[in-house]
PDB file of C-alpha atoms in Angstrom:
ATOM      1  CA  MET K  13     -68.048  54.434  11.859  1.00  0.00           C
ATOM      2  CA  THR K  14     -68.386  57.599  13.932  1.00  0.00           C
ATOM      3  CA  SER K  15     -71.616  58.681  15.641  1.00  0.00           C
ATOM      4  CA  VAL K  16     -71.290  62.296  14.512  1.00  0.00           C
ATOM      5  CA  SER K  17     -74.430  64.363  13.904  1.00  0.00           C
ATOM      6  CA  ALA K  18     -75.255  67.812  12.558  1.00  0.00           C
ATOM      7  CA  HIS K  19     -74.743  69.265  16.053  1.00  0.00           C
ATOM      8  CA  ASP K  20     -71.019  68.464  15.808  1.00  0.00           C
ATOM      9  CA  TYR K  21     -70.737  70.863  12.868  1.00  0.00           C
ATOM     10  CA  ALA K  22     -72.463  73.842  14.473  1.00  0.00           C
ATOM     11  CA  TRP K  23     -69.055  75.611  14.266  1.00  0.00           C
ATOM     12  CA  ILE K  24     -69.634  76.392  10.584  1.00  0.00           C
ATOM     13  CA  ARG K  25     -72.119  79.150  11.477  1.00  0.00           C
ATOM     14  CA  THR K  26     -69.528  81.170  13.421  1.00  0.00           C
ATOM     15  CA  SER K  27     -66.545  80.382  11.188  1.00  0.00           C
ATOM     16  CA  PRO K  28     -65.054  83.199   9.055  1.00  0.00           C
ATOM     17  CA  LEU K  29     -63.517  80.553   6.791  1.00  0.00           C
ATOM     18  CA  PHE K  30     -66.799  78.750   6.189  1.00  0.00           C
ATOM     19  CA  ARG K  31     -68.531  82.063   5.542  1.00  0.00           C
ATOM     20  CA  HIS K  32     -65.909  82.756   2.863  1.00  0.00           C
ATOM     21  CA  MET K  33     -66.430  79.276   1.412  1.00  0.00           C
ATOM     22  CA  THR K  34     -70.188  79.680   1.124  1.00  0.00           C
ATOM     23  CA  GLU K  35     -70.014  83.238  -0.211  1.00  0.00           C
ATOM     24  CA  SER K  36     -67.382  82.332  -2.826  1.00  0.00           C
ATOM     25  CA  GLY K  37     -68.811  78.955  -3.725  1.00  0.00           C
ATOM     26  CA  TYR K  38     -66.736  75.880  -2.932  1.00  0.00           C
ATOM     27  CA  THR K  39     -66.385  72.146  -3.439  1.00  0.00           C
ATOM     28  CA  LEU K  40     -64.862  69.900  -0.770  1.00  0.00           C
ATOM     29  CA  THR K  41     -64.075  66.369  -1.939  1.00  0.00           C
ATOM     30  CA  LEU K  42     -62.717  63.374  -0.030  1.00  0.00           C
ATOM     31  CA  ILE K  43     -61.108  60.540  -1.997  1.00  0.00           C
ATOM     32  CA  ARG K  44     -59.991  57.257  -0.460  1.00  0.00           C
ATOM     33  CA  GLY K  45     -56.784  55.523  -1.490  1.00  0.00           C
ATOM     34  CA  ARG K  46     -55.389  58.245  -3.779  1.00  0.00           C
ATOM     35  CA  THR K  47     -52.558  60.663  -3.143  1.00  0.00           C
ATOM     36  CA  PRO K  48     -53.025  64.425  -3.557  1.00  0.00           C
ATOM     37  CA  ARG K  49     -50.882  64.343  -6.704  1.00  0.00           C
ATOM     38  CA  GLU K  50     -52.919  61.488  -8.193  1.00  0.00           C
ATOM     39  CA  VAL K  51     -56.141  63.370  -7.534  1.00  0.00           C
ATOM     40  CA  LEU K  52     -54.917  66.647  -9.032  1.00  0.00           C
ATOM     41  CA  ASP K  53     -53.579  64.766 -12.070  1.00  0.00           C
ATOM     42  CA  ALA K  54     -56.979  63.105 -12.522  1.00  0.00           C
ATOM     43  CA  MET K  55     -58.554  66.584 -12.427  1.00  0.00           C
ATOM     44  CA  ALA K  56     -56.115  67.627 -15.207  1.00  0.00           C
ATOM     45  CA  ALA K  57     -54.777  70.281 -12.836  1.00  0.00           C
ATOM     46  CA  GLU K  58     -51.543  72.040 -13.751  1.00  0.00           C
ATOM     47  CA  PRO K  59     -49.136  71.931 -10.763  1.00  0.00           C
ATOM     48  CA  CYS K  60     -48.620  75.368  -9.223  1.00  0.00           C
ATOM     49  CA  GLY K  61     -46.637  74.815  -6.055  1.00  0.00           C
ATOM     50  CA  THR K  62     -47.894  74.654  -2.502  1.00  0.00           C
ATOM     51  CA  GLY K  63     -49.923  76.876  -0.239  1.00  0.00           C
ATOM     52  CA  GLU K  64     -49.692  77.112   3.517  1.00  0.00           C
ATOM     53  CA  GLY K  65     -53.174  76.847   4.945  1.00  0.00           C
ATOM     54  CA  THR K  66     -56.362  78.196   3.432  1.00  0.00           C
ATOM     55  CA  ALA K  67     -54.724  81.639   3.399  1.00  0.00           C
ATOM     56  CA  GLY K  68     -52.215  80.343   0.831  1.00  0.00           C
ATOM     57  CA  LEU K  69     -54.931  78.607  -1.188  1.00  0.00           C
ATOM     58  CA  ILE K  70     -57.160  81.686  -1.219  1.00  0.00           C
ATOM     59  CA  GLU K  71     -54.243  83.915  -2.185  1.00  0.00           C
ATOM     60  CA  ALA K  72     -53.266  81.638  -5.086  1.00  0.00           C
ATOM     61  CA  ASN K  73     -56.850  81.416  -6.323  1.00  0.00           C
ATOM     62  CA  HIS K  74     -57.360  85.175  -6.032  1.00  0.00           C
ATOM     63  CA  ALA K  75     -54.189  85.852  -8.030  1.00  0.00           C
ATOM     64  CA  HIS K  76     -55.449  83.517 -10.755  1.00  0.00           C
ATOM     65  CA  GLU K  77     -58.899  85.172 -10.818  1.00  0.00           C
ATOM     66  CA  VAL K  78     -57.296  88.575 -11.341  1.00  0.00           C
ATOM     67  CA  ASP K  79     -55.328  87.225 -14.318  1.00  0.00           C
ATOM     68  CA  ASP K  80     -58.178  85.180 -15.860  1.00  0.00           C
ATOM     69  CA  TYR K  81     -61.395  86.813 -14.743  1.00  0.00           C
ATOM     70  CA  TRP K  82     -63.628  85.433 -17.456  1.00  0.00           C
ATOM     71  CA  ASP K  83     -62.896  81.716 -17.408  1.00  0.00           C
ATOM     72  CA  GLU K  84     -64.062  79.117 -14.879  1.00  0.00           C
ATOM     73  CA  SER K  85     -60.671  77.620 -14.092  1.00  0.00           C
ATOM     74  CA  TYR K  86     -59.649  77.744 -10.449  1.00  0.00           C
ATOM     75  CA  VAL K  87     -56.851  76.735  -8.081  1.00  0.00           C
ATOM     76  CA  ALA K  88     -57.604  73.617  -6.025  1.00  0.00           C
ATOM     77  CA  GLY K  89     -55.682  72.572  -2.948  1.00  0.00           C
ATOM     78  CA  ALA K  90     -55.173  68.960  -1.849  1.00  0.00           C
ATOM     79  CA  PHE K  91     -53.656  67.296   1.190  1.00  0.00           C
ATOM     80  CA  GLY K  92     -53.591  63.842   2.770  1.00  0.00           C
ATOM     81  CA  VAL K  93     -55.617  62.924   5.845  1.00  0.00           C
ATOM     82  CA  ARG K  94     -56.366  59.752   7.781  1.00  0.00           C
ATOM     83  CA  GLY K  95     -59.887  58.392   7.678  1.00  0.00           C
ATOM     84  CA  GLU K  96     -61.891  55.192   7.727  1.00  0.00           C
ATOM     85  CA  ASN K  97     -60.133  52.257   6.052  1.00  0.00           C
ATOM     86  CA  GLY K  98     -56.908  54.096   5.310  1.00  0.00           C
ATOM     87  CA  ASP K  99     -55.567  57.266   3.751  1.00  0.00           C
ATOM     88  CA  TRP K 100     -57.739  59.882   2.076  1.00  0.00           C
ATOM     89  CA  THR K 101     -57.090  63.030   0.096  1.00  0.00           C
ATOM     90  CA  LEU K 102     -59.081  66.161   0.844  1.00  0.00           C
ATOM     91  CA  VAL K 103     -59.476  68.611  -2.033  1.00  0.00           C
ATOM     92  CA  LEU K 104     -60.829  72.114  -1.499  1.00  0.00           C
ATOM     93  CA  GLY K 105     -61.599  74.453  -4.371  1.00  0.00           C
ATOM     94  CA  PHE K 106     -63.242  77.866  -4.499  1.00  0.00           C
ATOM     95  CA  ASP K 107     -64.875  76.938  -7.778  1.00  0.00           C
ATOM     96  CA  SER K 108     -68.269  78.680  -7.443  1.00  0.00           C
ATOM     97  CA  GLY K 109     -69.702  75.296  -6.509  1.00  0.00           C
ATOM     98  CA  LEU K 110     -69.050  73.694  -9.896  1.00  0.00           C
ATOM     99  CA  GLY K 111     -68.103  70.463  -8.129  1.00  0.00           C
ATOM    100  CA  ILE K 112     -65.753  67.721  -9.239  1.00  0.00           C
ATOM    101  CA  ALA K 113     -66.683  66.483 -12.712  1.00  0.00           C
ATOM    102  CA  GLU K 114     -68.705  63.266 -12.542  1.00  0.00           C
ATOM    103  CA  PRO K 115     -66.506  61.253 -14.960  1.00  0.00           C
ATOM    104  CA  CYS K 116     -63.434  62.244 -12.918  1.00  0.00           C
ATOM    105  CA  ALA K 117     -65.127  61.285  -9.635  1.00  0.00           C
ATOM    106  CA  GLU K 118     -66.186  57.950 -11.115  1.00  0.00           C
ATOM    107  CA  ARG K 119     -62.591  57.178 -12.136  1.00  0.00           C
ATOM    108  CA  LEU K 120     -61.165  58.207  -8.766  1.00  0.00           C
ATOM    109  CA  SER K 121     -63.708  56.069  -6.908  1.00  0.00           C
ATOM    110  CA  ARG K 122     -62.816  52.816  -8.686  1.00  0.00           C
ATOM    111  CA  GLY K 123     -61.756  50.435  -5.964  1.00  0.00           C
ATOM    112  CA  GLY K 124     -62.542  53.101  -3.399  1.00  0.00           C
ATOM    113  CA  ARG K 125     -64.902  55.937  -2.482  1.00  0.00           C
ATOM    114  CA  VAL K 126     -65.419  59.617  -3.262  1.00  0.00           C
ATOM    115  CA  VAL K 127     -67.629  61.931  -1.193  1.00  0.00           C
ATOM    116  CA  ALA K 128     -68.164  65.549  -2.215  1.00  0.00           C
ATOM    117  CA  HIS K 129     -70.288  68.490  -1.147  1.00  0.00           C
ATOM    118  CA  SER K 130     -70.513  71.958  -2.651  1.00  0.00           C
ATOM    119  CA  THR K 131     -72.230  75.318  -2.466  1.00  0.00           C
ATOM    120  CA  ASN K 132     -72.540  77.723  -5.379  1.00  0.00           C
ATOM    121  CA  GLY K 133     -72.492  81.003  -3.400  1.00  0.00           C
ATOM    122  CA  GLY K 134     -75.173  83.682  -3.551  1.00  0.00           C
ATOM    123  CA  LYS K 135     -78.596  82.079  -3.198  1.00  0.00           C
ATOM    124  CA  PRO K 136     -77.088  78.702  -2.429  1.00  0.00           C
ATOM    125  CA  ILE K 137     -77.511  75.446  -4.231  1.00  0.00           C
ATOM    126  CA  ASP K 138     -76.013  72.849  -1.890  1.00  0.00           C
ATOM    127  CA  LEU K 139     -75.114  69.536  -3.533  1.00  0.00           C
ATOM    128  CA  PHE K 140     -73.932  66.193  -2.143  1.00  0.00           C
ATOM    129  CA  HIS K 141     -72.431  63.267  -4.100  1.00  0.00           C
ATOM    130  CA  TRP K 142     -71.307  59.801  -3.029  1.00  0.00           C
ATOM    131  CA  PHE K 143     -69.417  57.607  -5.522  1.00  0.00           C
ATOM    132  CA  GLU K 144     -68.396  54.033  -4.832  1.00  0.00           C
ATOM    133  CA  ASP K 145     -66.269  51.785  -7.039  1.00  0.00           C
ATOM    134  CA  GLY K 146     -66.836  53.803 -10.208  1.00  0.00           C
ATOM    135  CA  GLU K 147     -70.544  54.451  -9.707  1.00  0.00           C
ATOM    136  CA  LEU K 148     -72.612  57.398  -8.481  1.00  0.00           C
ATOM    137  CA  ARG K 149     -74.525  55.823  -5.619  1.00  0.00           C
ATOM    138  CA  THR K 150     -76.436  58.784  -4.152  1.00  0.00           C
ATOM    139  CA  ALA K 151     -76.716  62.483  -4.980  1.00  0.00           C
ATOM    140  CA  PHE K 152     -79.054  65.191  -3.767  1.00  0.00           C
ATOM    141  CA  GLU K 153     -79.630  68.865  -3.280  1.00  0.00           C
ATOM    142  CA  SER K 154     -82.363  68.309  -0.722  1.00  0.00           C
ATOM    143  CA  PRO K 155     -82.139  64.913   1.020  1.00  0.00           C
ATOM    144  CA  GLN K 156     -85.797  64.035   0.454  1.00  0.00           C
ATOM    145  CA  TRP K 157     -85.173  64.077  -3.319  1.00  0.00           C
ATOM    146  CA  ARG K 158     -82.317  61.699  -4.025  1.00  0.00           C
ATOM    147  CA  GLU K 159     -80.954  60.145  -7.201  1.00  0.00           C
ATOM    148  CA  GLY K 160     -78.207  57.741  -8.221  1.00  0.00           C
ATOM    149  CA  ALA K 161     -77.832  53.968  -8.446  1.00  0.00           C
ATOM    150  CA  THR K 162     -78.830  53.508  -4.770  1.00  0.00           C
ATOM    151  CA  PRO K 163     -80.829  56.633  -3.848  1.00  0.00           C
ATOM    152  CA  ASP K 164     -82.183  55.200  -0.594  1.00  0.00           C
ATOM    153  CA  ALA K 165     -79.016  53.561   0.712  1.00  0.00           C
ATOM    154  CA  LEU K 166     -78.147  56.545   2.918  1.00  0.00           C
ATOM    155  CA  VAL K 167     -81.602  57.055   4.453  1.00  0.00           C
ATOM    156  CA  PRO K 168     -80.605  55.471   7.814  1.00  0.00           C
ATOM    157  CA  LEU K 169     -77.491  57.663   8.003  1.00  0.00           C
ATOM    158  CA  LEU K 170     -79.416  60.767   6.944  1.00  0.00           C
ATOM    159  CA  ARG K 171     -81.863  60.153   9.760  1.00  0.00           C
ATOM    160  CA  ASP K 172     -79.020  59.473  12.174  1.00  0.00           C
ATOM    161  CA  VAL K 173     -77.216  62.755  11.509  1.00  0.00           C
ATOM    162  CA  GLY K 174     -80.455  64.680  12.027  1.00  0.00           C
ATOM    163  CA  PHE K 175     -82.348  65.058   8.757  1.00  0.00           C
ATOM    164  CA  PRO K 176     -86.119  64.875   9.323  1.00  0.00           C
ATOM    165  CA  LEU K 177     -86.871  61.838   7.175  1.00  0.00           C
ATOM    166  CA  THR K 178     -89.210  58.940   7.806  1.00  0.00           C
ATOM    167  CA  PHE K 179     -87.940  55.371   7.563  1.00  0.00           C
ATOM    168  CA  GLU K 180     -89.185  55.403   3.962  1.00  0.00           C
ATOM    169  CA  GLY K 181     -86.984  58.397   3.205  1.00  0.00           C
ATOM    170  CA  VAL K 182     -89.703  61.030   2.789  1.00  0.00           C
ATOM    171  CA  HIS K 183     -89.750  64.341   4.651  1.00  0.00           C
ATOM    172  CA  ASP K 184     -91.239  64.090   8.136  1.00  0.00           C
ATOM    173  CA  ASP K 185     -93.264  67.282   8.581  1.00  0.00           C
ATOM    174  CA  GLY K 186     -93.611  66.639  12.304  1.00  0.00           C
ATOM    175  CA  ALA K 187     -89.862  66.395  13.022  1.00  0.00           C
ATOM    176  CA  PRO K 188     -87.678  69.374  13.969  1.00  0.00           C
ATOM    177  CA  ASP K 189     -85.656  70.857  11.128  1.00  0.00           C
ATOM    178  CA  VAL K 190     -81.851  70.625  10.944  1.00  0.00           C
ATOM    179  CA  ASP K 191     -79.032  72.812   9.650  1.00  0.00           C
ATOM    180  CA  ARG K 192     -78.734  71.169   6.237  1.00  0.00           C
ATOM    181  CA  LYS K 193     -75.124  72.102   5.571  1.00  0.00           C
ATOM    182  CA  ALA K 194     -74.041  70.901   9.021  1.00  0.00           C
ATOM    183  CA  GLY K 195     -75.958  67.699   8.358  1.00  0.00           C
ATOM    184  CA  VAL K 196     -74.176  67.175   5.043  1.00  0.00           C
ATOM    185  CA  LEU K 197     -70.759  67.605   6.677  1.00  0.00           C
ATOM    186  CA  ALA K 198     -71.779  65.067   9.324  1.00  0.00           C
ATOM    187  CA  LEU K 199     -72.948  62.665   6.609  1.00  0.00           C
ATOM    188  CA  ALA K 200     -69.612  63.043   4.812  1.00  0.00           C
ATOM    189  CA  GLU K 201     -67.805  62.155   8.034  1.00  0.00           C
ATOM    190  CA  ARG K 202     -69.992  59.084   8.501  1.00  0.00           C
ATOM    191  CA  LEU K 203     -68.935  57.905   5.030  1.00  0.00           C
ATOM    192  CA  THR K 204     -65.230  58.751   5.309  1.00  0.00           C
ATOM    193  CA  GLY K 205     -64.236  58.848   8.969  1.00  0.00           C
ATOM    194  CA  VAL K 206     -62.656  62.272   8.310  1.00  0.00           C
ATOM    195  CA  ARG K 207     -63.604  64.992  10.806  1.00  0.00           C
ATOM    196  CA  VAL K 208     -63.452  68.311   8.954  1.00  0.00           C
ATOM    197  CA  THR K 209     -62.671  71.164  11.329  1.00  0.00           C
ATOM    198  CA  GLU K 210     -61.737  74.775  10.785  1.00  0.00           C
ATOM    199  CA  SER K 211     -58.302  74.002  12.214  1.00  0.00           C
ATOM    200  CA  LEU K 212     -57.790  71.089   9.795  1.00  0.00           C
ATOM    201  CA  LEU K 213     -58.504  73.296   6.779  1.00  0.00           C
ATOM    202  CA  VAL K 214     -56.727  76.414   8.036  1.00  0.00           C
ATOM    203  CA  ASN K 215     -53.485  74.691   9.052  1.00  0.00           C
ATOM    204  CA  ALA K 216     -53.006  72.159   6.246  1.00  0.00           C
ATOM    205  CA  SER K 217     -50.204  72.381   3.716  1.00  0.00           C
ATOM    206  CA  TYR K 218     -51.944  72.256   0.330  1.00  0.00           C
ATOM    207  CA  GLU K 219     -50.551  70.908  -2.907  1.00  0.00           C
ATOM    208  CA  LEU K 220     -51.950  73.327  -5.477  1.00  0.00           C
ATOM    209  CA  GLY K 221     -53.172  72.713  -8.996  1.00  0.00           C
ATOM    210  CA  LEU K 222     -54.859  74.918 -11.598  1.00  0.00           C
ATOM    211  CA  VAL K 223     -57.995  73.096 -12.700  1.00  0.00           C
ATOM    212  CA  PRO K 224     -58.854  74.014 -16.303  1.00  0.00           C
ATOM    213  CA  ASP K 225     -62.062  75.677 -17.453  1.00  0.00           C
TER     214      ASP K 225
END
């Protein structure tokens, strides 16, 4: 397991790509032990070619939005990446922060793990979800209010990456605050071993799929 903390993700605040992600609304999901095609199939996504880098993904999604302005379908991009305990698939979608559907995430996590975080754009709602072996283990918008089958299991990691929580998992008013989104990205890396960088996202070759409304 890496020792990454929120400080390692300070780059998001000067990143044009991450600014676009937060303004548009996005979901970034990491799935262990599944190929990009398997993941897109599980999301009922219609294959629509490939996209080179986030520029290709954004272009494909923008073209779809122009054609189908009123529905909530979107183009997701997936690619393979190495992480803890094997191969993972990273899926990025500019989906207004809808997030991967819980039943789909549960299925994809059977025998493995799914970690997702999202932002809805505008006045942001930032969500985090961790699924393990078919079960939602922990989810939160703000880390002091957690739900799921094991809502307190991540408290040590949350503290480690910089969230001001006590050992009991409540907010520590005396501790310095942390960039919550940077902290969530660090938490996702702790759970997956995948370091998400601007270069990783910008330079990947994405398998594209149109996720239905």
